[in-house]
Amino acid sequence: MFHVFQLCLHSFPYLISSSFYRHSSMKAEEATGTAPFHLDLWFYFTLQNWVLDFGRPIAMLVFPLEWFPLNKPSVGDYFHMAYNIITPFLLLKLIERSPRTLPRSIIYISIITFIMGASIHLVGDSVNHRLLFSGYQHHLSVRENPIIKNLKPETLVRPPRINQYRDRWGGGGWEGRLGRPPRHWLPCCRYIPFFLILFMYFSGCFTPTKAESSMPGAALLLVVPSGLYYWYLVTEGQIFILFIFTFFAMLALVLHQKRKRLFLDSNGLFLFYSFALTLLLVALWVAWLWSDPVLRKKYPGVIYVPEPWAFYTLHVSSQH
């Protein structure tokens, strides 16, 4: 594993400089019909997802409040700023390495929309961080929270709802934290372009040679942390419908290409297996919390996918 990390570390300068000549070699790669496994890109992508996205709320709880006062940006805000820069860059690098020429206009619009949604999400998370330190509880709605009940006049309850509305449409991730239960069908401009870009890249990950339809050992090592992160993204972001739609679109594309004697290459297999593992983890998560009365009240309806941080505030932090 150390050798894998060392290889990715040494390849980072190449990752930056390759932007200038990747387009000139695109047609040659497209003619061959396949591409090698992008170990450096997938490693950086998985690492930054875990550190900057999953680790963001943990860092806000670990770092002393005196280091980042509430009247200044928190450590989570800095994590989010880095995520908003690094993620679009890695998505663009991923598209550049696709053996298939993808529609550039759709790619650029998707990247711009993703950045806009992620920026809105940054604002929502920043407000949420300050509410947490004021005693806000994730597993309760806005009006059921003790700190909200004591607000006078009652019109002050509206700003958190406005922030929830903004974040639900723009960034996701707050659909169950503040206010009423989530509307899972609402589009959000952070996740739709994200999954659209991944699907467009996936559509070019096919090879006519069945012998090339396999993953190296390093790819197998990355499947588990990658799938586990997407589980967190789907559950905390409340985007199960968008995820399951993307996964079944990928599955349908695989079956369609199989009729043409085309098979997934190593990059396509990595992405497909990561999503398959995510689906399994979401199913296990829902089955485990299926009979929880408090979370059931918070997430009514047919689609019941509790958020990890709602579970944390209800069953973990409340016991300490």
XYZ file of C-alpha atoms in Angstrom, residues 165 168-169 175 182-188 192 238-239:
14
model
C -34.615 25.642 1.074
C -31.863 21.602 -0.508
C -32.089 22.992 -4.014
C -32.977 17.893 3.432
C -36.935 15.680 2.842
C -38.501 15.855 -0.587
C -36.301 13.307 -2.257
C -37.442 14.195 -5.752
C -36.232 17.791 -5.551
C -33.339 18.402 -7.949
C -30.128 19.818 -6.515
C -27.073 16.069 -10.602
C -30.532 12.302 0.743
C -30.052 11.564 -2.952
